Short mmCIF file of N, CA, C and O in Angstrom, two decimals:
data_model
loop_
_atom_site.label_atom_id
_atom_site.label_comp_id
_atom_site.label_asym_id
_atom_site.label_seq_id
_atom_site.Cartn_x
_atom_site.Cartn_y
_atom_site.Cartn_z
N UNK A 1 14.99 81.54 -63.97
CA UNK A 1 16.18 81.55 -64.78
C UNK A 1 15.82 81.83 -66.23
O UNK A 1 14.75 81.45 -66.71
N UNK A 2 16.75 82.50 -66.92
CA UNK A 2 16.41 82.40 -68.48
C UNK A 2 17.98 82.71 -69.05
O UNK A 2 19.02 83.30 -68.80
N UNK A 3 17.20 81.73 -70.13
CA UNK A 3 18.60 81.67 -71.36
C UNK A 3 18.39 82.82 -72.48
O UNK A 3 17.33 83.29 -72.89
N UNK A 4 19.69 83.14 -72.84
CA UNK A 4 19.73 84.24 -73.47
C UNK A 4 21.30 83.77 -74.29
O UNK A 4 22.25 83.18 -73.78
N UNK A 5 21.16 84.20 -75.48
CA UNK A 5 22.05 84.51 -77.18
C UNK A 5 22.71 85.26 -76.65
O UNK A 5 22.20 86.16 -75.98
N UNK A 6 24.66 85.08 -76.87
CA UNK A 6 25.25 86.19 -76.74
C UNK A 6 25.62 86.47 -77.87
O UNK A 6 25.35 85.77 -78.85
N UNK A 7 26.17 87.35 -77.91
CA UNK A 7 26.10 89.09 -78.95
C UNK A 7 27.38 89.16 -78.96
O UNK A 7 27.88 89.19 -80.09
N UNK A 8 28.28 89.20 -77.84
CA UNK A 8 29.68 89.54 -77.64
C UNK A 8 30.24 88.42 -77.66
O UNK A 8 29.57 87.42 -77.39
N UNK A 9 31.24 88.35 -77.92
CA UNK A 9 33.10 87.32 -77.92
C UNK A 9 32.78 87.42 -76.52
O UNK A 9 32.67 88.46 -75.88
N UNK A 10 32.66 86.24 -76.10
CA UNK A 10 33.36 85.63 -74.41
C UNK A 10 33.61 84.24 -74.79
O UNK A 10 33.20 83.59 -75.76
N UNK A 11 34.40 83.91 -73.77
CA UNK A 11 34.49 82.74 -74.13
C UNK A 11 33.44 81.91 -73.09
O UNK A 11 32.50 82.28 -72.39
N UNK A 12 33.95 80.84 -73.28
CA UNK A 12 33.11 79.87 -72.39
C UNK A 12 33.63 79.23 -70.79
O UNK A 12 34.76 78.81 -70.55
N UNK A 13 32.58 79.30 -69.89
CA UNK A 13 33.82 79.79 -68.62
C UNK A 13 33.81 77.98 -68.35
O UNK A 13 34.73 77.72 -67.58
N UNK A 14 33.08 76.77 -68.75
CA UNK A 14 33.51 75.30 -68.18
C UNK A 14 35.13 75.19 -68.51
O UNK A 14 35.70 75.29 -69.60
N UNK A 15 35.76 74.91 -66.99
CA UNK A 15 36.90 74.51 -67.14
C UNK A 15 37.69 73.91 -68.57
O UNK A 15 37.23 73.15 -69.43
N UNK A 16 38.53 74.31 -68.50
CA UNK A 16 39.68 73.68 -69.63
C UNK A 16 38.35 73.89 -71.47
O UNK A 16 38.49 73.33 -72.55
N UNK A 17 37.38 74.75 -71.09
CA UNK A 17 37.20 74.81 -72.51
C UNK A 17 37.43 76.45 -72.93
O UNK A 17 37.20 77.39 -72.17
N UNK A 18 38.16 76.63 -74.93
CA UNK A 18 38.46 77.55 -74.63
C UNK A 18 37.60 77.78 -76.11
O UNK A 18 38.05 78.45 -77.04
N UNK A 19 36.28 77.07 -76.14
CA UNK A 19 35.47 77.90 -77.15
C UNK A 19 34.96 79.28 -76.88
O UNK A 19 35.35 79.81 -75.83
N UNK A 20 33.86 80.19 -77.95
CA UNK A 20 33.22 80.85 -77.66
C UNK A 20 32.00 80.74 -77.22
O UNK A 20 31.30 79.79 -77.57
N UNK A 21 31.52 81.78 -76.34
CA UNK A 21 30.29 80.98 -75.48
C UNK A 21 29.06 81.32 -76.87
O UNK A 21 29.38 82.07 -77.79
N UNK A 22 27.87 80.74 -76.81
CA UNK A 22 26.88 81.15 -77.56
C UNK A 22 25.72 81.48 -76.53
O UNK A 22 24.91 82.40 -76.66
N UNK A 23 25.79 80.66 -75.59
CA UNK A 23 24.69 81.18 -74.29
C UNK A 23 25.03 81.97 -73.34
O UNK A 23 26.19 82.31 -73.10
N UNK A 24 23.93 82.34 -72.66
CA UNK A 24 23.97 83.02 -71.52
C UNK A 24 23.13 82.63 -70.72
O UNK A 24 22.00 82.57 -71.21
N UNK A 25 23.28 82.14 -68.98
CA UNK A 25 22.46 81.40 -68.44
C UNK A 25 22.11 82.29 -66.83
O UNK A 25 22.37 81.78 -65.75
N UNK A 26 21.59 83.45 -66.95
CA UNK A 26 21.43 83.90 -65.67
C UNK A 26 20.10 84.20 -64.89
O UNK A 26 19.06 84.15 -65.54
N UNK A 27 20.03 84.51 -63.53
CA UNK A 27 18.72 84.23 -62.93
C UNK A 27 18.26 86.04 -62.27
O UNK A 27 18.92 86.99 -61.85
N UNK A 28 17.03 85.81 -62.46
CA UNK A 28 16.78 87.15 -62.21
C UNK A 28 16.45 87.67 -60.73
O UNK A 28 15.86 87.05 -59.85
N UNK A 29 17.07 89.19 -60.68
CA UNK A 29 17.58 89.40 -59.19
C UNK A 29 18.80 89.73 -59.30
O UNK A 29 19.37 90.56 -58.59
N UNK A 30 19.32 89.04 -60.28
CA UNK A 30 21.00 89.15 -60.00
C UNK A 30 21.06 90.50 -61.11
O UNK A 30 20.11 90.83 -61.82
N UNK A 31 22.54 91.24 -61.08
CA UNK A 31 23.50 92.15 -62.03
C UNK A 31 23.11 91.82 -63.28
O UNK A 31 23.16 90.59 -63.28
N UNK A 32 22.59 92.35 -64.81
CA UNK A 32 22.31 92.07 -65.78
C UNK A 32 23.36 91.49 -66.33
O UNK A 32 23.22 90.38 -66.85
N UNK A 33 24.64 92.13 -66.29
CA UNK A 33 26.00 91.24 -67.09
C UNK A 33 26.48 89.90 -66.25
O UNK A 33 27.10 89.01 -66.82
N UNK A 34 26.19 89.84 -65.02
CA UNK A 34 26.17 88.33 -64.20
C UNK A 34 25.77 87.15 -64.97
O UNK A 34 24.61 87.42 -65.25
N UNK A 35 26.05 85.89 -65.54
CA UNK A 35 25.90 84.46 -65.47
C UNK A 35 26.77 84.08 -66.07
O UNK A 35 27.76 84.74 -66.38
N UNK A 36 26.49 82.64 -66.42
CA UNK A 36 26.91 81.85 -66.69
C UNK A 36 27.12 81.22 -68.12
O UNK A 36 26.33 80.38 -68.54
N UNK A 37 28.14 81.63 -68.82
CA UNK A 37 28.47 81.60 -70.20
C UNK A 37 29.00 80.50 -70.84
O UNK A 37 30.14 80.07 -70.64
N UNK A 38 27.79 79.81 -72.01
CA UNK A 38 28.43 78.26 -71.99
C UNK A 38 28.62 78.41 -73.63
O UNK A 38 28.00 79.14 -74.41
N UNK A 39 29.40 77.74 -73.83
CA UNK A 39 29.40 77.15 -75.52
C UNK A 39 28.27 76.38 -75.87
O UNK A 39 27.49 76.28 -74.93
N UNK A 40 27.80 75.60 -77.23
CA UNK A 40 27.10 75.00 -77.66
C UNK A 40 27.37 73.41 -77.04
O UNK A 40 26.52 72.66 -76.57
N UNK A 41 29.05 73.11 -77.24
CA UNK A 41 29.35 71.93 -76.82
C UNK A 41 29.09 71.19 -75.52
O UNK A 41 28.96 69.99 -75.29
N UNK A 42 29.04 72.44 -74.62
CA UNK A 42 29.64 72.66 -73.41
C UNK A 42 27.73 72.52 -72.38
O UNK A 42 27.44 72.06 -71.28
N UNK A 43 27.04 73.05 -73.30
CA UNK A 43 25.80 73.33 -72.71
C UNK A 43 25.29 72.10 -73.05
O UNK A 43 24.69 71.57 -72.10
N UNK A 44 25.31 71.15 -74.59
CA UNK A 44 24.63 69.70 -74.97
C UNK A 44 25.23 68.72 -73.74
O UNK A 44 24.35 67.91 -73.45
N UNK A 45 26.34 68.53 -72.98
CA UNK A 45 26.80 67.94 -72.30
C UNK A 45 26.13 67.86 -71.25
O UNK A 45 25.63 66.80 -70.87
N UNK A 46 25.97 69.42 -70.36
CA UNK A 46 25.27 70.02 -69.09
C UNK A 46 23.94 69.44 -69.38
O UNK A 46 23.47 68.67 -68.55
N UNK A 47 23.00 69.81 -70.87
CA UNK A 47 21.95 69.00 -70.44
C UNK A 47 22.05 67.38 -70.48
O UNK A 47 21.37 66.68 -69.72
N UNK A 48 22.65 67.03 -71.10
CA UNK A 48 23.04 65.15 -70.95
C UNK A 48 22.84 64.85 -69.22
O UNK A 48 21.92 64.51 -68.48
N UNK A 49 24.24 65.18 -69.09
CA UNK A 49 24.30 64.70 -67.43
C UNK A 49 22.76 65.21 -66.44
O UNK A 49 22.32 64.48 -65.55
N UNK A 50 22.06 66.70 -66.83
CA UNK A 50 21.07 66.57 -66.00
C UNK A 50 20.12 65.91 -66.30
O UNK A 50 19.32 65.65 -65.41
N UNK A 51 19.92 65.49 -67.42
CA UNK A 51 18.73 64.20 -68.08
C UNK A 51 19.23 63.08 -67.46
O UNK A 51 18.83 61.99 -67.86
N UNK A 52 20.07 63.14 -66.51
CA UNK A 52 20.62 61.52 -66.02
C UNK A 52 20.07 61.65 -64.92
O UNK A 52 19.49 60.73 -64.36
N UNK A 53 20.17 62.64 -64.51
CA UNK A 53 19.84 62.91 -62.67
C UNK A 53 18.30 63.23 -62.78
O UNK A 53 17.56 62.61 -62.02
N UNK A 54 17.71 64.18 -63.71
CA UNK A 54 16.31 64.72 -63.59
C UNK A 54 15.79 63.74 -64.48
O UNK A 54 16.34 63.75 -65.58
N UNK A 55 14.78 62.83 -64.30
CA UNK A 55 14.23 62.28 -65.26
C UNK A 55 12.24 62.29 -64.85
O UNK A 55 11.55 61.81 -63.96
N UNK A 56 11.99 63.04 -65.95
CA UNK A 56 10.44 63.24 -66.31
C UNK A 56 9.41 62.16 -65.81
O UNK A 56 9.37 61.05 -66.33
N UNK A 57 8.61 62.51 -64.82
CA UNK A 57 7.43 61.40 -64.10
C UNK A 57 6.55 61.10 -65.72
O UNK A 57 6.25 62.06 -66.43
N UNK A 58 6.30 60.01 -66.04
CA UNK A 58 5.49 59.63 -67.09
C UNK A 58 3.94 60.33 -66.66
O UNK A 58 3.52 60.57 -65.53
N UNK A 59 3.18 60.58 -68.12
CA UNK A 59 2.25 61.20 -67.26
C UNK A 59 1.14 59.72 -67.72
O UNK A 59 1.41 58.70 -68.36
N UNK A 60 -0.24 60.22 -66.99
CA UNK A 60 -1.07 59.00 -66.82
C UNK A 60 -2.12 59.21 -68.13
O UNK A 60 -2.70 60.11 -68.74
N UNK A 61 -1.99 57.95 -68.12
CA UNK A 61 -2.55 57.19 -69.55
C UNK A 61 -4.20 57.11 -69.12
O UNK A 61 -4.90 56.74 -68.17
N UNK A 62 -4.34 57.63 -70.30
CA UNK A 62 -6.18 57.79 -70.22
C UNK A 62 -6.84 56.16 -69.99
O UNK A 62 -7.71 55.83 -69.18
N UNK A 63 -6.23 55.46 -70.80
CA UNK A 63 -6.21 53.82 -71.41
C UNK A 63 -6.38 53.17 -69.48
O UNK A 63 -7.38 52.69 -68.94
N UNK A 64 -4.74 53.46 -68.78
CA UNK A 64 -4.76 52.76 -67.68
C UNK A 64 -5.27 53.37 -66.48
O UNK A 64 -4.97 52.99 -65.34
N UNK A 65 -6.22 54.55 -66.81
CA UNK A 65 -6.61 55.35 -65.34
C UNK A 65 -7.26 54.12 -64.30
O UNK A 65 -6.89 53.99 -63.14
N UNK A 66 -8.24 53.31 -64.91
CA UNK A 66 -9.29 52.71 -64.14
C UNK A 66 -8.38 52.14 -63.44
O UNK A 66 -8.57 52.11 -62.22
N UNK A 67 -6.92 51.41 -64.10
CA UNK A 67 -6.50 50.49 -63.29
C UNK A 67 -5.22 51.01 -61.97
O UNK A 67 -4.76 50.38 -61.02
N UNK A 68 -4.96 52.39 -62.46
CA UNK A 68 -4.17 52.74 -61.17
C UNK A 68 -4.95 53.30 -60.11
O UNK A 68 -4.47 53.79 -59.08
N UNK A 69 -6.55 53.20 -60.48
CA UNK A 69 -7.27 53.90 -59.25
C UNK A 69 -8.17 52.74 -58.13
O UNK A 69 -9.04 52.98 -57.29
N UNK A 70 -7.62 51.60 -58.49
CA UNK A 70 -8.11 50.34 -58.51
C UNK A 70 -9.13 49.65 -59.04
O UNK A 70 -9.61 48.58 -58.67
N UNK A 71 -9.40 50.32 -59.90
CA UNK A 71 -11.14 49.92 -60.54
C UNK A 71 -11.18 49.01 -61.41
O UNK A 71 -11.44 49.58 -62.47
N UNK A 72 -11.07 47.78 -61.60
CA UNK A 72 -10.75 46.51 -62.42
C UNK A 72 -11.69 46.81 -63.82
O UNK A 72 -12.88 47.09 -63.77
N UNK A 73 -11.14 46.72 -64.68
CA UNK A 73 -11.91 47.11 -65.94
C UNK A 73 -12.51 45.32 -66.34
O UNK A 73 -12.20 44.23 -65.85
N UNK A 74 -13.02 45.52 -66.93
CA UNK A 74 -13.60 44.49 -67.81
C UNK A 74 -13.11 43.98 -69.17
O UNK A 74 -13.39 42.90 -69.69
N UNK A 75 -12.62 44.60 -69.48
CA UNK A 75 -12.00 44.93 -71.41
C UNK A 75 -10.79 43.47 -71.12
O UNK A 75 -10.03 43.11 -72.02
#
């Protein structure tokens, strides 16, 4: 997928909004004028709600390796 700046007046296709879009959200394979056209407002929201559902595995701490590999430290 890639995001892309629009250039042209469209509006923004999320229901009941009738800003102008500033993005463009389409996947490649598809028709070049094909996706998904969001506003600024409209897109901060979309990522909100998927930061609710997708949330980032912590990555592993140099500090606690010994102890998630079971190796009892001494310190």
């Amino acid at each position: 997928m890639k995001i892309e700046d629009v250039k042209s007046r469209i509006r923004c296709e999320m229901p009941n909004c009738k800003n102008i879009a500033d993005i463009k959200i389409h996947k490649d394979g598809f028709v070049r004028s094909a996706g998904l056209f969001l506003c600024n407002d409209c897109m901060k929201s979309m990522y909100e709600e998927l930061g609710k559902r997708i949330v980032p595995k912590s990555p592993i701490s140099v500090f606690n390796k010994k102890s998630k590999s079971g190796v009892k430290s001494d310190v």
